[in-house]
PDB file of C-alpha atoms in Angstrom:
ATOM      1  CA  MET A1064      -8.564 -58.470   8.409  1.00 56.00           C
ATOM      2  CA  SER A1065     -10.350 -58.372   5.069  1.00 80.00           C
ATOM      3  CA  GLY A1066      -9.536 -60.599   2.139  1.00 89.00           C
ATOM      4  CA  VAL A1067      -8.033 -57.662   0.258  1.00 93.00           C
ATOM      5  CA  GLU A1068      -5.835 -56.772   3.250  1.00 94.00           C
ATOM      6  CA  GLU A1069      -4.610 -60.378   3.490  1.00 94.00           C
ATOM      7  CA  MET A1070      -3.867 -60.437  -0.229  1.00 94.00           C
ATOM      8  CA  GLU A1071      -2.005 -57.118  -0.027  1.00 96.00           C
ATOM      9  CA  ARG A1072       0.064 -58.381   2.887  1.00 95.00           C
ATOM     10  CA  ALA A1073       0.900 -61.598   1.008  1.00 94.00           C
ATOM     11  CA  ALA A1074       1.954 -59.517  -2.015  1.00 95.00           C
ATOM     12  CA  GLY A1075       4.160 -57.287   0.129  1.00 94.00           C
ATOM     13  CA  LEU A1076       1.962 -54.239  -0.483  1.00 96.00           C
ATOM     14  CA  PRO A1077       1.105 -51.668   2.156  1.00 95.00           C
ATOM     15  CA  HIS A1078      -2.449 -51.819   3.487  1.00 95.00           C
ATOM     16  CA  GLY A1079      -4.761 -49.751   1.281  1.00 95.00           C
ATOM     17  CA  SER A1080      -2.652 -49.961  -1.870  1.00 96.00           C
ATOM     18  CA  THR A1081      -5.463 -51.530  -3.883  1.00 97.00           C
ATOM     19  CA  ALA A1082      -8.030 -48.982  -2.731  1.00 96.00           C
ATOM     20  CA  GLU A1083      -5.591 -46.149  -3.430  1.00 97.00           C
ATOM     21  CA  ILE A1084      -5.432 -47.214  -7.077  1.00 97.00           C
ATOM     22  CA  ALA A1085      -9.093 -48.232  -7.318  1.00 96.00           C
ATOM     23  CA  PHE A1086     -10.463 -44.944  -6.005  1.00 96.00           C
ATOM     24  CA  ALA A1087      -8.029 -42.598  -7.710  1.00 96.00           C
ATOM     25  CA  PRO A1088      -9.987 -40.279 -10.019  1.00 95.00           C
ATOM     26  CA  GLU A1089      -8.472 -41.701 -13.188  1.00 95.00           C
ATOM     27  CA  THR A1090      -9.595 -45.203 -12.160  1.00 96.00           C
ATOM     28  CA  ASP A1091     -12.963 -44.692 -10.517  1.00 94.00           C
ATOM     29  CA  LEU A1092     -14.326 -41.608 -12.282  1.00 96.00           C
ATOM     30  CA  PRO A1093     -15.179 -43.502 -15.498  1.00 96.00           C
ATOM     31  CA  LEU A1094     -16.945 -46.083 -13.316  1.00 95.00           C
ATOM     32  CA  MET A1095     -18.865 -43.470 -11.309  1.00 96.00           C
ATOM     33  CA  LEU A1096     -19.927 -41.816 -14.583  1.00 97.00           C
ATOM     34  CA  GLY A1097     -21.266 -45.117 -15.894  1.00 95.00           C
ATOM     35  CA  ARG A1098     -18.735 -45.222 -18.737  1.00 95.00           C
ATOM     36  CA  THR A1099     -17.106 -48.470 -17.650  1.00 95.00           C
ATOM     37  CA  GLY A1100     -18.209 -51.613 -15.871  1.00 95.00           C
ATOM     38  CA  LYS A1101     -16.785 -53.883 -13.212  1.00 95.00           C
ATOM     39  CA  ALA A1102     -14.492 -55.807 -15.554  1.00 96.00           C
ATOM     40  CA  GLU A1103     -12.938 -52.601 -16.891  1.00 97.00           C
ATOM     41  CA  TRP A1104     -12.523 -51.251 -13.366  1.00 97.00           C
ATOM     42  CA  VAL A1105     -10.738 -54.421 -12.232  1.00 97.00           C
ATOM     43  CA  GLU A1106      -8.523 -54.180 -15.331  1.00 97.00           C
ATOM     44  CA  ALA A1107      -7.654 -50.559 -14.494  1.00 97.00           C
ATOM     45  CA  ILE A1108      -6.764 -51.568 -10.928  1.00 97.00           C
ATOM     46  CA  ALA A1109      -4.516 -54.361 -12.211  1.00 97.00           C
ATOM     47  CA  ARG A1110      -2.766 -51.944 -14.580  1.00 97.00           C
ATOM     48  CA  GLY A1111      -2.382 -49.420 -11.757  1.00 97.00           C
ATOM     49  CA  LEU A1112      -0.712 -52.011  -9.542  1.00 97.00           C
ATOM     50  CA  SER A1113       1.455 -53.468 -12.327  1.00 96.00           C
ATOM     51  CA  ASP A1114       4.569 -51.544 -11.274  1.00 96.00           C
ATOM     52  CA  ARG A1115       4.383 -53.167  -7.812  1.00 96.00           C
ATOM     53  CA  VAL A1116       3.029 -56.689  -8.389  1.00 97.00           C
ATOM     54  CA  PRO A1117       2.613 -59.026 -11.357  1.00 96.00           C
ATOM     55  CA  TYR A1118      -0.480 -58.283 -13.458  1.00 96.00           C
ATOM     56  CA  GLU A1119      -2.228 -61.510 -12.364  1.00 96.00           C
ATOM     57  CA  ARG A1120      -1.857 -60.603  -8.695  1.00 97.00           C
ATOM     58  CA  GLY A1121      -3.077 -57.050  -9.370  1.00 96.00           C
ATOM     59  CA  HIS A1122      -6.071 -58.461 -11.219  1.00 97.00           C
ATOM     60  CA  ALA A1123      -6.830 -60.779  -8.291  1.00 97.00           C
ATOM     61  CA  LEU A1124      -6.604 -57.829  -5.889  1.00 97.00           C
ATOM     62  CA  GLY A1125      -8.909 -55.757  -8.096  1.00 97.00           C
ATOM     63  CA  THR A1126     -11.376 -58.608  -8.309  1.00 96.00           C
ATOM     64  CA  ALA A1127     -11.322 -59.120  -4.544  1.00 96.00           C
ATOM     65  CA  LEU A1128     -11.996 -55.423  -3.984  1.00 95.00           C
ATOM     66  CA  ALA A1129     -14.789 -55.347  -6.577  1.00 94.00           C
ATOM     67  CA  GLU A1130     -16.454 -58.337  -4.907  1.00 92.00           C
ATOM     68  CA  ALA A1131     -15.790 -57.314  -1.299  1.00 90.00           C
ATOM     69  CA  GLY A1132     -18.771 -57.297   1.007  1.00 84.00           C
ATOM     70  CA  PHE A1133     -20.052 -54.173   2.665  1.00 86.00           C
ATOM     71  CA  SER A1134     -22.814 -53.123   5.008  1.00 92.00           C
ATOM     72  CA  ALA A1135     -25.126 -50.251   5.796  1.00 95.00           C
ATOM     73  CA  ASP A1136     -25.224 -48.642   9.213  1.00 96.00           C
ATOM     74  CA  ALA A1137     -28.312 -50.106  10.928  1.00 97.00           C
ATOM     75  CA  THR A1138     -28.987 -46.924  12.906  1.00 97.00           C
ATOM     76  CA  VAL A1139     -28.939 -44.789   9.765  1.00 97.00           C
ATOM     77  CA  VAL A1140     -31.160 -47.238   7.897  1.00 97.00           C
ATOM     78  CA  ASP A1141     -33.651 -47.192  10.769  1.00 97.00           C
ATOM     79  CA  LEU A1142     -33.676 -43.388  10.877  1.00 97.00           C
ATOM     80  CA  LEU A1143     -34.223 -43.177   7.127  1.00 97.00           C
ATOM     81  CA  ARG A1144     -36.991 -45.785   7.172  1.00 97.00           C
ATOM     82  CA  ARG A1145     -38.758 -43.805   9.874  1.00 97.00           C
ATOM     83  CA  ALA A1146     -38.198 -40.527   8.008  1.00 97.00           C
ATOM     84  CA  ARG A1147     -39.527 -42.092   4.798  1.00 96.00           C
ATOM     85  CA  ALA A1148     -42.968 -42.290   6.391  1.00 95.00           C
ATOM     86  CA  HIS A1149     -43.019 -38.479   6.718  1.00 94.00           C
ATOM     87  CA  LEU A1150     -40.626 -37.150   4.075  1.00 95.00           C
ATOM     88  CA  HIS A1151     -39.502 -37.805   0.538  1.00 96.00           C
ATOM     89  CA  VAL A1152     -36.162 -39.593   0.895  1.00 97.00           C
ATOM     90  CA  ALA A1153     -33.772 -39.289  -2.024  1.00 97.00           C
ATOM     91  CA  LEU A1154     -30.447 -41.033  -2.376  1.00 98.00           C
ATOM     92  CA  VAL A1155     -27.932 -38.938  -4.316  1.00 98.00           C
ATOM     93  CA  THR A1156     -24.796 -40.970  -4.720  1.00 97.00           C
ATOM     94  CA  ASN A1157     -21.586 -41.325  -6.639  1.00 97.00           C
ATOM     95  CA  ALA A1158     -22.127 -44.971  -7.408  1.00 95.00           C
ATOM     96  CA  THR A1159     -21.279 -47.789  -9.733  1.00 94.00           C
ATOM     97  CA  PRO A1160     -23.507 -49.014 -12.557  1.00 95.00           C
ATOM     98  CA  TRP A1161     -24.518 -51.938 -10.322  1.00 94.00           C
ATOM     99  CA  LEU A1162     -25.960 -49.752  -7.547  1.00 96.00           C
ATOM    100  CA  ASP A1163     -29.380 -51.419  -7.758  1.00 96.00           C
ATOM    101  CA  ASP A1164     -27.772 -54.797  -7.059  1.00 94.00           C
ATOM    102  CA  ASP A1165     -25.818 -53.358  -4.133  1.00 95.00           C
ATOM    103  CA  LEU A1166     -28.941 -51.804  -2.605  1.00 97.00           C
ATOM    104  CA  ALA A1167     -30.818 -55.094  -2.989  1.00 96.00           C
ATOM    105  CA  GLU A1168     -27.934 -57.017  -1.405  1.00 94.00           C
ATOM    106  CA  LEU A1169     -28.050 -54.624   1.551  1.00 95.00           C
ATOM    107  CA  GLY A1170     -31.820 -55.067   1.847  1.00 96.00           C
ATOM    108  CA  ILE A1171     -32.453 -51.360   1.294  1.00 97.00           C
ATOM    109  CA  ALA A1172     -33.616 -51.224  -2.316  1.00 97.00           C
ATOM    110  CA  ASP A1173     -36.860 -49.654  -1.099  1.00 96.00           C
ATOM    111  CA  LEU A1174     -35.299 -47.196   1.344  1.00 97.00           C
ATOM    112  CA  ALA A1175     -35.388 -44.111  -0.884  1.00 97.00           C
ATOM    113  CA  HIS A1176     -38.317 -42.804  -2.887  1.00 97.00           C
ATOM    114  CA  THR A1177     -35.846 -41.432  -5.431  1.00 97.00           C
ATOM    115  CA  VAL A1178     -32.371 -42.606  -6.389  1.00 98.00           C
ATOM    116  CA  VAL A1179     -30.030 -40.343  -8.336  1.00 98.00           C
ATOM    117  CA  SER A1180     -26.930 -42.342  -9.166  1.00 98.00           C
ATOM    118  CA  SER A1181     -23.913 -40.729 -10.780  1.00 98.00           C
ATOM    119  CA  ALA A1182     -23.520 -43.735 -13.058  1.00 97.00           C
ATOM    120  CA  GLY A1183     -27.141 -43.409 -14.132  1.00 97.00           C
ATOM    121  CA  VAL A1184     -27.054 -39.687 -14.890  1.00 98.00           C
ATOM    122  CA  GLY A1185     -23.418 -39.375 -15.954  1.00 97.00           C
ATOM    123  CA  ILE A1186     -22.653 -36.647 -13.401  1.00 98.00           C
ATOM    124  CA  VAL A1187     -20.761 -36.944 -10.123  1.00 98.00           C
ATOM    125  CA  LYS A1188     -21.010 -34.985  -6.912  1.00 98.00           C
ATOM    126  CA  PRO A1189     -20.126 -32.198  -6.312  1.00 98.00           C
ATOM    127  CA  ASP A1190     -21.290 -31.116  -9.786  1.00 98.00           C
ATOM    128  CA  ARG A1191     -24.283 -28.812  -9.304  1.00 98.00           C
ATOM    129  CA  ARG A1192     -26.284 -30.646 -11.962  1.00 98.00           C
ATOM    130  CA  ILE A1193     -26.639 -33.840  -9.921  1.00 98.00           C
ATOM    131  CA  TYR A1194     -28.276 -31.853  -7.106  1.00 98.00           C
ATOM    132  CA  GLU A1195     -30.561 -30.118  -9.596  1.00 98.00           C
ATOM    133  CA  ILE A1196     -31.679 -33.526 -10.875  1.00 98.00           C
ATOM    134  CA  ALA A1197     -32.363 -34.674  -7.308  1.00 98.00           C
ATOM    135  CA  VAL A1198     -34.414 -31.557  -6.525  1.00 98.00           C
ATOM    136  CA  GLU A1199     -36.416 -31.976  -9.722  1.00 97.00           C
ATOM    137  CA  ARG A1200     -37.108 -35.653  -9.032  1.00 97.00           C
ATOM    138  CA  ALA A1201     -38.041 -34.966  -5.417  1.00 96.00           C
ATOM    139  CA  GLY A1202     -40.547 -32.384  -6.625  1.00 96.00           C
ATOM    140  CA  VAL A1203     -39.810 -29.829  -3.933  1.00 95.00           C
ATOM    141  CA  PRO A1204     -37.828 -26.569  -3.898  1.00 97.00           C
ATOM    142  CA  ALA A1205     -34.134 -26.874  -3.052  1.00 98.00           C
ATOM    143  CA  GLU A1206     -34.756 -24.904   0.144  1.00 97.00           C
ATOM    144  CA  ARG A1207     -36.959 -27.767   1.383  1.00 96.00           C
ATOM    145  CA  CYS A1208     -34.195 -30.340   0.893  1.00 97.00           C
ATOM    146  CA  LEU A1209     -31.796 -31.542   3.555  1.00 97.00           C
ATOM    147  CA  PHE A1210     -28.634 -32.859   1.934  1.00 98.00           C
ATOM    148  CA  VAL A1211     -26.498 -35.150   4.093  1.00 98.00           C
ATOM    149  CA  ASP A1212     -23.032 -36.298   3.053  1.00 98.00           C
ATOM    150  CA  ASP A1213     -19.768 -37.290   4.675  1.00 97.00           C
ATOM    151  CA  ARG A1214     -17.768 -35.137   2.241  1.00 97.00           C
ATOM    152  CA  LYS A1215     -17.778 -31.425   2.977  1.00 98.00           C
ATOM    153  CA  GLU A1216     -17.320 -30.416  -0.666  1.00 98.00           C
ATOM    154  CA  ASN A1217     -20.519 -32.269  -1.552  1.00 98.00           C
ATOM    155  CA  VAL A1218     -22.429 -30.559   1.253  1.00 98.00           C
ATOM    156  CA  ASP A1219     -21.040 -27.177   0.217  1.00 98.00           C
ATOM    157  CA  ALA A1220     -22.214 -27.716  -3.373  1.00 98.00           C
ATOM    158  CA  ALA A1221     -25.728 -28.602  -2.197  1.00 98.00           C
ATOM    159  CA  VAL A1222     -25.835 -25.539   0.060  1.00 98.00           C
ATOM    160  CA  ALA A1223     -24.742 -23.361  -2.878  1.00 98.00           C
ATOM    161  CA  LEU A1224     -27.859 -24.582  -4.705  1.00 97.00           C
ATOM    162  CA  GLY A1225     -30.027 -23.562  -1.759  1.00 98.00           C
ATOM    163  CA  MET A1226     -30.365 -26.853   0.106  1.00 98.00           C
ATOM    164  CA  VAL A1227     -29.860 -27.207   3.833  1.00 97.00           C
ATOM    165  CA  GLY A1228     -26.617 -29.097   4.288  1.00 98.00           C
ATOM    166  CA  LEU A1229     -25.405 -31.498   6.939  1.00 98.00           C
ATOM    167  CA  HIS A1230     -21.805 -32.679   7.014  1.00 98.00           C
ATOM    168  CA  TYR A1231     -22.292 -36.219   8.322  1.00 98.00           C
ATOM    169  CA  THR A1232     -19.799 -37.534  10.849  1.00 97.00           C
ATOM    170  CA  GLY A1233     -21.995 -40.163  12.491  1.00 97.00           C
ATOM    171  CA  PRO A1234     -25.566 -41.334  13.132  1.00 97.00           C
ATOM    172  CA  ASP A1235     -26.134 -38.748  15.848  1.00 96.00           C
ATOM    173  CA  ASP A1236     -25.822 -35.990  13.228  1.00 96.00           C
ATOM    174  CA  LEU A1237     -28.677 -37.493  11.245  1.00 97.00           C
ATOM    175  CA  ARG A1238     -30.724 -38.237  14.364  1.00 96.00           C
ATOM    176  CA  GLU A1239     -30.452 -34.591  15.434  1.00 96.00           C
ATOM    177  CA  ALA A1240     -31.332 -33.274  11.970  1.00 96.00           C
ATOM    178  CA  LEU A1241     -34.414 -35.506  11.772  1.00 97.00           C
ATOM    179  CA  ALA A1242     -35.548 -34.876  15.356  1.00 96.00           C
ATOM    180  CA  PRO A1243     -38.118 -32.218  14.343  1.00 94.00           C
ATOM    181  CA  VAL A1244     -39.845 -34.866  12.220  1.00 93.00           C
ATOM    182  CA  LEU A1245     -39.157 -38.022  14.208  1.00 94.00           C
ATOM    183  CA  GLY A1246     -39.021 -36.724  17.760  1.00 86.00           C
ATOM    184  CA  HIS A1247     -36.106 -37.223  20.112  1.00 70.00           C
ATOM    185  CA  SER A1248     -35.810 -40.989  20.165  1.00 56.00           C
TER     186      SER A1248
END
């Protein structure tokens, strides 16, 4: 059980209550657009929880979520590192203003040749413009780009621009898509 889950249980909140508030569009969109920072996001979470728990507890929950650890899938990282030797790898992500720190913490700051962060460009997926920026920075036509995402609406938007799309459900999807370049290993 994570620290946030334990804190929610102790506060009498259902599991996921903090994330529900934190990732609601009105709370996380300003963050993903780079218009607010971590402190403002935590404040918004605390305000969002204020009808269920005292402000201080909501603030503590928001802080715990903002500082929660995370990891990258080792299989995916390996596949992308191998692909990077043959292809231009671009990371197109709806991310916080501290994405660079997160990538460094994960040990993958050098994984992508190009990083297009929503907070850095002020545009979130599935807005067509973020894909156009990625294509421009990659320096190849959209038709030569494989866009991989776990959200179908993001894949659909990339396909509408002319990219090849892959709706990611697990590492095997990526392994299969990269097989022509990496072989079947």
